[in-house]
Amino acid sequence: MRWKMFADLAEAAGDRTTDVRVSSDATVRDALDALLDDRDGLGDRVLDEDGQLKEHVNLLRNGSAAEFSDPVADGDELALFPPVSGG
């Protein structure tokens, strides 16, 4: 499955998109753990001290809001992005 990251999260990840592999019974959390495995600094940007998604980070699966417990499938697109602000 493919991860997309935006703004400062892409900078912390070192890339805007990356593919990860997880087991067939994986969840969004498993896919996030696979993403964070080799990206030092990204975890601190998206997870709080309890391992939960920080309030200001948006997590999507195939364009809709996602929960850690949601199942994922091959071909899914997951996205992490900070809040959008304008002026």
Short mmCIF file of C-alpha atoms in Angstrom, two decimals:
data_model
loop_
_atom_site.label_atom_id
_atom_site.label_comp_id
_atom_site.label_asym_id
_atom_site.label_seq_id
_atom_site.Cartn_x
_atom_site.Cartn_y
_atom_site.Cartn_z
CA MET A 1 0.00 0.00 0.00
CA ARG A 2 1.08 3.55 -0.54
CA TRP A 3 1.54 6.31 2.01
CA LYS A 4 1.35 9.98 1.04
CA MET A 5 2.67 12.67 3.36
CA PHE A 6 2.22 16.40 3.04
CA ALA A 7 3.93 19.62 4.17
CA ASP A 8 6.29 19.24 7.14
CA LEU A 9 5.37 15.56 7.51
CA ALA A 10 6.77 14.87 4.03
CA GLU A 11 9.94 16.70 5.03
CA ALA A 12 10.25 14.61 8.20
CA ALA A 13 9.62 11.41 6.22
CA GLY A 14 12.16 12.34 3.58
CA ASP A 15 9.67 11.77 0.76
CA ARG A 16 6.11 12.62 -0.24
CA THR A 17 5.15 9.03 -1.11
CA THR A 18 6.35 5.61 -0.09
CA ASP A 19 5.10 2.05 -0.33
CA VAL A 20 4.98 -0.32 2.65
CA ARG A 21 4.21 -4.01 2.97
CA VAL A 22 2.06 -5.44 5.73
CA SER A 23 0.31 -8.76 6.35
CA SER A 24 -3.07 -9.54 4.81
CA ASP A 25 -4.85 -9.02 8.14
CA ALA A 26 -3.14 -5.68 8.89
CA THR A 27 -4.74 -2.54 10.24
CA VAL A 28 -4.05 1.13 9.65
CA ARG A 29 -1.89 1.04 12.80
CA ASP A 30 0.21 -1.79 11.37
CA ALA A 31 0.71 0.19 8.17
CA LEU A 32 1.67 3.27 10.18
CA ASP A 33 4.17 1.25 12.21
CA ALA A 34 5.68 -0.03 8.95
CA LEU A 35 5.97 3.55 7.71
CA LEU A 36 7.60 4.76 10.92
CA ASP A 37 10.06 1.84 11.19
CA ASP A 38 12.81 3.52 9.20
CA ARG A 39 11.84 7.17 9.39
CA ASP A 40 13.41 8.72 12.46
CA GLY A 41 11.66 11.89 13.51
CA LEU A 42 8.36 11.24 11.73
CA GLY A 43 6.92 9.34 14.68
CA ASP A 44 7.53 12.31 16.97
CA ARG A 45 5.58 14.49 14.54
CA VAL A 46 2.51 12.25 14.29
CA LEU A 47 2.25 10.34 17.58
CA ASP A 48 1.87 11.64 21.12
CA GLU A 49 3.67 10.18 24.15
CA ASP A 50 0.92 7.53 24.51
CA GLY A 51 1.36 6.34 20.93
CA GLN A 52 -1.88 7.92 19.76
CA LEU A 53 -2.27 10.15 16.73
CA LYS A 54 -1.65 13.77 17.64
CA GLU A 55 -4.77 15.93 17.48
CA HIS A 56 -3.40 18.16 14.74
CA VAL A 57 -2.52 15.29 12.37
CA ASN A 58 -5.06 14.03 9.84
CA LEU A 59 -5.04 10.36 8.83
CA LEU A 60 -6.93 9.17 5.75
CA ARG A 61 -7.50 5.81 4.10
CA ASN A 62 -8.62 6.02 0.49
CA GLY A 63 -9.70 9.63 0.99
CA SER A 64 -11.77 9.13 4.15
CA ALA A 65 -10.92 9.61 7.82
CA ALA A 66 -9.31 6.48 9.26
CA GLU A 67 -8.94 4.90 12.68
CA PHE A 68 -5.96 2.82 13.79
CA SER A 69 -8.17 -0.30 13.99
CA ASP A 70 -9.46 -0.03 10.39
CA PRO A 71 -8.36 -2.91 8.16
CA VAL A 72 -6.14 -2.19 5.18
CA ALA A 73 -5.83 -4.00 1.88
CA ASP A 74 -3.30 -4.17 -0.90
CA GLY A 75 -3.77 -1.14 -3.12
CA ASP A 76 -5.04 1.16 -0.35
CA GLU A 77 -3.76 4.71 -0.22
CA LEU A 78 -3.05 6.14 3.23
CA ALA A 79 -2.29 9.78 3.88
CA LEU A 80 -0.88 11.87 6.73
CA PHE A 81 -1.13 15.63 6.72
CA PRO A 82 -1.09 18.53 9.16
CA PRO A 83 -4.10 20.82 9.46
CA VAL A 84 -4.65 23.13 6.55
CA SER A 85 -4.62 26.80 7.38
CA GLY A 86 -5.08 29.80 5.23
CA GLY A 87 -4.77 33.49 5.45
#
